[in-house]
XYZ file of C-alpha atoms in Angstrom:
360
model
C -18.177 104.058 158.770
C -19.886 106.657 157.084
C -19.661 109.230 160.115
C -15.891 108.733 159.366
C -15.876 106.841 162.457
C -13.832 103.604 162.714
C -15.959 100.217 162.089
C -16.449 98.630 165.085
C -17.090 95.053 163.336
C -14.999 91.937 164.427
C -13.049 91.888 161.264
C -11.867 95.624 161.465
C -10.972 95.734 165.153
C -8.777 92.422 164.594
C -7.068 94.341 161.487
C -6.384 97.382 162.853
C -4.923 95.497 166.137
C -2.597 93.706 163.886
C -1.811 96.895 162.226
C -0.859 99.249 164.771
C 1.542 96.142 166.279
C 3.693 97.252 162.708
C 2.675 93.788 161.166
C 2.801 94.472 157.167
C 1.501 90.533 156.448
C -1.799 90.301 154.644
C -3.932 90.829 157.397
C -7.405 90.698 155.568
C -7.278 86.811 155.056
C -9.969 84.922 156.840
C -11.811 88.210 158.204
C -14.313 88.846 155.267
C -16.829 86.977 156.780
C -19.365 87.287 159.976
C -19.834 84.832 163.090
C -22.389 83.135 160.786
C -20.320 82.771 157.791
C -22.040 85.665 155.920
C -19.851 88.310 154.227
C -19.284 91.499 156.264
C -21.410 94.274 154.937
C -18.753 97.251 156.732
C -17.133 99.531 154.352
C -13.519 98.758 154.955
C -14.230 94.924 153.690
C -17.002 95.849 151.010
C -13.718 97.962 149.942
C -11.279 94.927 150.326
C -13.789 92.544 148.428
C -13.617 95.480 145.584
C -9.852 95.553 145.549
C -9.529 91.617 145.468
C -12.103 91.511 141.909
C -9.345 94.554 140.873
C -6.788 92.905 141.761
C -7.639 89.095 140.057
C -9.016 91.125 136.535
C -5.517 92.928 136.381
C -3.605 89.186 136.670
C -5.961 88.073 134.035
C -5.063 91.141 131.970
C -1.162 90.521 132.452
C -1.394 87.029 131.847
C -2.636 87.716 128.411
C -0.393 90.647 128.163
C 2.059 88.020 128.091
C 1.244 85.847 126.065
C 1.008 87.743 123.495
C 4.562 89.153 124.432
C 5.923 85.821 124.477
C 4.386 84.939 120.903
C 5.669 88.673 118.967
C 9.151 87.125 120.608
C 9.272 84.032 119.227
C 7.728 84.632 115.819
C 10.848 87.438 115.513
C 13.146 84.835 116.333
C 11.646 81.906 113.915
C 11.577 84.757 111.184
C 15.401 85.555 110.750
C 15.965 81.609 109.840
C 12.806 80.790 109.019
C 10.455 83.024 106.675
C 12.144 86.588 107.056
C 10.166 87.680 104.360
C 6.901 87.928 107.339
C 9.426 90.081 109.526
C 7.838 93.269 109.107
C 4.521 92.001 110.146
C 5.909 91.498 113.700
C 7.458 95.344 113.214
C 4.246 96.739 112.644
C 3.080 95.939 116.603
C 5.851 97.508 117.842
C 3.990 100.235 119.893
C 1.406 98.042 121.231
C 4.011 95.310 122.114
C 6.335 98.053 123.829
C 2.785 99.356 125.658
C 2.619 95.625 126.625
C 6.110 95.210 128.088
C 5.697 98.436 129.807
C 2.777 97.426 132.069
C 4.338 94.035 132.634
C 7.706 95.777 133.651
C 5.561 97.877 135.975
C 4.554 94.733 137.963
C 7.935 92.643 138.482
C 10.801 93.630 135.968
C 13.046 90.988 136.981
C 9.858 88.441 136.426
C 10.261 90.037 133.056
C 13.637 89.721 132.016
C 13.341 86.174 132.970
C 10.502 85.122 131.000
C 12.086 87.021 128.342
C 15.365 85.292 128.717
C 14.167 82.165 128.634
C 12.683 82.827 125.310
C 16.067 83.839 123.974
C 18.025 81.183 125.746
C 15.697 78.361 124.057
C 16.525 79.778 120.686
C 19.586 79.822 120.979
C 19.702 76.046 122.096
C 17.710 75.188 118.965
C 20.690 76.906 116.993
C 23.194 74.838 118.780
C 22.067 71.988 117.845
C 21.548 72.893 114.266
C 25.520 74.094 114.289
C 26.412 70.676 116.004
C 24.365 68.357 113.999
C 26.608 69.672 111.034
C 29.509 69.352 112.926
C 28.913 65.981 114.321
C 29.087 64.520 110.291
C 32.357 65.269 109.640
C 34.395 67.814 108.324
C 36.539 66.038 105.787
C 37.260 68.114 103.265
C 38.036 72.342 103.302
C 34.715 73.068 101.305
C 32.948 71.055 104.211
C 34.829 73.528 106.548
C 34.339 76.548 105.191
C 30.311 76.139 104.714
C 30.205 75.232 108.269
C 32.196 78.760 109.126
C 30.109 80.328 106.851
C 26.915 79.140 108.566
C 28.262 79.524 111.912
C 28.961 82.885 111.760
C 25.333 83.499 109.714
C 23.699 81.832 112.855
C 25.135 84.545 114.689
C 24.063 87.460 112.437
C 20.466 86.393 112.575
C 20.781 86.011 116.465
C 21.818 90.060 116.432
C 19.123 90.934 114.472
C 16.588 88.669 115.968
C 17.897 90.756 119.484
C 17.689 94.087 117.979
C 13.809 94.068 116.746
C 12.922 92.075 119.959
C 15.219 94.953 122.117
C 12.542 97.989 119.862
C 9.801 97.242 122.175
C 12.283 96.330 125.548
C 13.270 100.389 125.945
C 11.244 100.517 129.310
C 12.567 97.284 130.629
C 16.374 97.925 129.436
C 16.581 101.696 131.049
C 14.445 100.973 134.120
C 16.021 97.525 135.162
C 18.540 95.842 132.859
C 21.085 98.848 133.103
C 20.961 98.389 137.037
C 23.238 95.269 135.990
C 25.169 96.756 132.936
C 23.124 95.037 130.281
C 21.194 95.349 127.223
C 18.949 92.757 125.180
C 21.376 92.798 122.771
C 24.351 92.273 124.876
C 22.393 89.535 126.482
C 21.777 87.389 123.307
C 25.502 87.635 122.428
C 26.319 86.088 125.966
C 23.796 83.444 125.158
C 25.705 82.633 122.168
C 28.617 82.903 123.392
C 27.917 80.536 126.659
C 26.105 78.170 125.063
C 27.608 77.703 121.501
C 30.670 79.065 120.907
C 32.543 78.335 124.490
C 31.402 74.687 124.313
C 34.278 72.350 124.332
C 33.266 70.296 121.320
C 33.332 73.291 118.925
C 36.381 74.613 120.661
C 38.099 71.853 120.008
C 37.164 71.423 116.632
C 38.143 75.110 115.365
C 41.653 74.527 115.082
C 40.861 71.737 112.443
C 38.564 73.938 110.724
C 40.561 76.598 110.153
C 43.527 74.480 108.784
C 40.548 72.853 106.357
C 39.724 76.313 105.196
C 43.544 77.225 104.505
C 44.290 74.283 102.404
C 40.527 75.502 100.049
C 43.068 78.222 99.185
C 46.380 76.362 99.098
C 45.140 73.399 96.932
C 41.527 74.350 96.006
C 41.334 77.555 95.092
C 45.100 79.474 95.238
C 47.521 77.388 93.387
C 45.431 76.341 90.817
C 44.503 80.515 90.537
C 48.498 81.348 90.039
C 49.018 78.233 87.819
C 46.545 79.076 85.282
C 47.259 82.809 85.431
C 51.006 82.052 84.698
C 50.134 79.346 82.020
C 46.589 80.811 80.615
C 46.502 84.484 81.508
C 43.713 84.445 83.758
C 41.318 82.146 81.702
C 39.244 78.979 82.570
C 40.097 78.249 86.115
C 41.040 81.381 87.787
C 37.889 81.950 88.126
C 37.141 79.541 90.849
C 40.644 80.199 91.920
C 39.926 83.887 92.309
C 36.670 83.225 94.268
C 38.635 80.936 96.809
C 40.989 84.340 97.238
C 38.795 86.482 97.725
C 35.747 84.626 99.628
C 38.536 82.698 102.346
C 40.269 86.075 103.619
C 36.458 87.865 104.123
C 35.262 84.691 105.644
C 38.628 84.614 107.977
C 38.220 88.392 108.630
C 35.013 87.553 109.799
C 35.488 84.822 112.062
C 38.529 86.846 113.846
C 36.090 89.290 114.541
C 33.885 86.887 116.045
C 36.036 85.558 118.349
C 37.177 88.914 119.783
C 33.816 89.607 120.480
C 33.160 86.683 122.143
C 35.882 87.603 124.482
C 34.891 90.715 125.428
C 31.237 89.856 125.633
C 32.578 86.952 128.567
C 34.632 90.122 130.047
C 31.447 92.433 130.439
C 29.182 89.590 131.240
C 31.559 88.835 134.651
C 30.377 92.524 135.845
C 26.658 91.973 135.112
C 26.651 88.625 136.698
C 27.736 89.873 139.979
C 25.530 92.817 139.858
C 22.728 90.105 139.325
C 23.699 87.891 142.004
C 23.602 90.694 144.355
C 20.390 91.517 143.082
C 18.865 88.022 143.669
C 20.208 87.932 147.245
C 18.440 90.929 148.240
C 15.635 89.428 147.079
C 16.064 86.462 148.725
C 16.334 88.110 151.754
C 13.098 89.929 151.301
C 11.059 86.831 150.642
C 12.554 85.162 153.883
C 10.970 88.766 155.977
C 7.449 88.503 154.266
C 8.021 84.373 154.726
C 8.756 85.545 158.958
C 5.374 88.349 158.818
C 3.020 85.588 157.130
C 4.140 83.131 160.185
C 3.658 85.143 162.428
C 0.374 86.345 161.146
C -0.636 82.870 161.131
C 0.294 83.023 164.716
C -2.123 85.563 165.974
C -4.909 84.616 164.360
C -4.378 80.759 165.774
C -3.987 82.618 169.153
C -7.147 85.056 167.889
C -9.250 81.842 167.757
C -8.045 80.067 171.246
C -8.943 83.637 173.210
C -12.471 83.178 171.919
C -12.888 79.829 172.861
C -11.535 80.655 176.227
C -13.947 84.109 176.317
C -16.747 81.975 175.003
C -16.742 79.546 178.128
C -15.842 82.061 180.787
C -17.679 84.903 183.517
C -17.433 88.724 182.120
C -14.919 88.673 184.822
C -12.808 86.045 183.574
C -12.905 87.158 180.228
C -11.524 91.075 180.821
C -8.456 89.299 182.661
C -7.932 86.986 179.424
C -8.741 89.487 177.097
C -6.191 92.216 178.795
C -3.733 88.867 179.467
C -3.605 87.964 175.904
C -3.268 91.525 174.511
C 0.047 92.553 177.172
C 1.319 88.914 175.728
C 0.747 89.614 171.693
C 2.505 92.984 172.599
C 5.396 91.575 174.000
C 5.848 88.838 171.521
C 5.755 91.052 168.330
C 8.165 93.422 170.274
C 10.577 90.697 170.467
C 10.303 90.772 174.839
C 10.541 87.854 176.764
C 6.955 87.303 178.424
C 8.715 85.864 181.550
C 10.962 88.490 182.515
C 9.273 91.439 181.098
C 12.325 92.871 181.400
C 15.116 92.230 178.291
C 14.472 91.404 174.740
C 13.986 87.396 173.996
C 17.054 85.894 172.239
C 15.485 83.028 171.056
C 15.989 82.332 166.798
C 12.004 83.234 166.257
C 12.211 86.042 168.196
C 15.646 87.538 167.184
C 14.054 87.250 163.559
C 10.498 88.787 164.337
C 12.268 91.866 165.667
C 14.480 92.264 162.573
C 11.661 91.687 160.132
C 9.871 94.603 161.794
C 12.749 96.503 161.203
């Protein structure tokens, strides 16, 4: 009130009743309004009215932080294989994107990383099939094998630098939540690839036969016909595809080899982060079930709420101080966890057992 008193309306008394019995549930729902269905004109729900138009204007605001999040994400992605000549446009929003992903952090990080990870994940679906539709031809001779290395590997390049302009504007999300579980963005995109591409059985299987493809570009391709002609010509005519097939196979080697060491220490660190982020979601499961238990049972009292003034409504004064005092000594007891007909020991009944640990 404006005395600094406490309002005295219907809607305030029920709240703060609910309140002091250590009930956390959304307690405003369904009191906002008079007997006669007009709003309630006390402070405390003018003040609640003002913090639900807040409250809806700041999801609107997120929702388009978001979007426009989720569209500086994909565009960075589509550039490196697409049109990565239009890359630095995306660069040059970098502080308003990383002011973006700040506030959204702010709200629900893990919401976040998912939404984000999604994004990332879809990508690098789209690449797999790309990789696979070339692999699914036919690899039947080693110049076939060696483009496909060549673009598999490339494929993963652009995925690392996709990752490291997208991770620019992720600082805020990356020290505040995704170290909690041992990860980066970039580390993240690398188990992508590595789950969804590169540990597939199909490609795994087909390696071996690649790589003996790409050794016989050298042995018949490239390498003999190199040493033949520099025996019988000194160097001239053919040596010089010869000498390309020399010097391009051991890079290209070197640089699968590389690849596949990484790919087995990226499934090495990603073990650690997966349990921290299992652990992670069970807690949160477990919090959900608690604010699942406080809604119920706020449901509960005001059901109750509306049977004591039917029973009020149709009874003596008399009558209705004994329900009114009845019904409070019963709430009491009920959100206390104590059995109502002993009065005397805690209830062990499921709902009860779970009410008192909730409130805990």
């Amino acid at each position: 009130m404006p005395d600094g008193a406490p309002c005295t309306c219907d809607a305030c008394k029920q709240r703060r009743y609910v309140t002091q019995r250590g009930s956390t549930a959304a307690v405003w729902e369904g009191l906002c309004t008079m007997p006669d269905g007009a709003p309630c004109t006390c402070d405390a729900c003018k003040q609640r009215r003002q913090v639900e138009a807040q409250q809806e204007a700041e999801g609107r605001a997120l929702q388009q932080c978001w979007a426009e999040v989720r569209q500086a994400v994909r565009c960075v992605y589509r550039e490196t294989t697409v049109e990565k000549q239009r890359i630095s446009s995306t660069k040059s929003d970098t502080p308003k994107l990383a002011e973006m992903v700040t506030r959204l952090a702010s709200r629900d990080p893990h919401q976040l990383y998912q939404r984000l990870e999604s994004q990332a994940r879809e990508f690098v679906i789209e690449m797999k099939v790309r990789l696979f539709k070339k692999l699914s031809v036919g690899l039947k001779t080693p110049q076939q094998a060696r483009q496909f290395i060549a673009y598999l590997l490339d494929e993963f390049d652009s995925l690392c630098s996709a990752s490291t302009q997208v991770a620019a504007v992720l600082n805020e999300l990356e020290k505040n939540h995704l170290q909690s579980f041992n990860l980066t963005w970039d580390r993240l995109n690398r188990h992508l690839f590595q789950s969804i591409i590169y540990s597939d059985p199909l490609l795994q299987n087909s390696l071996p036969m690649i790589i003996r493809q790409m050794s016989r570009y050298v042995g018949s391709g490239g390498g003999q016909s190199s040493g033949s002609s520099g025996q019988s010509n000194g160097g001239g005519g053919q040596s010089n595809g010869g000498g390309e097939g020399l010097t391009y196979y051991p890079t290209l080697v070197h640089r699968y080899l590389k690849l596949d060491e990484e790919m087995m220490l990226v499934c090495k660190v990603w073990n650690y982060s997966q349990k921290l982020l299992e652990q992670f979601m069970q807690e949160e499961s477990v919090m959900r079930v608690k604010q699942k238990m406080l809604k119920e049972d706020w449901e509960f009292f005001k059901t109750q709420q509306k049977l004591l003034k039917k029973l009020i409504k149709n009874s003596d004064a008399a009558s209705q101080k004994q329900i009114e005092n009845t019904f409070r000594e019963t709430m009491q007891e009920i959100l206390s966890g104590t059995n109502p007909a002993t009065s005397a020991e805690p209830c062990h009944c499921v709902k009860c057992q779970n009410t008192r640990s909730g409130l805990q």
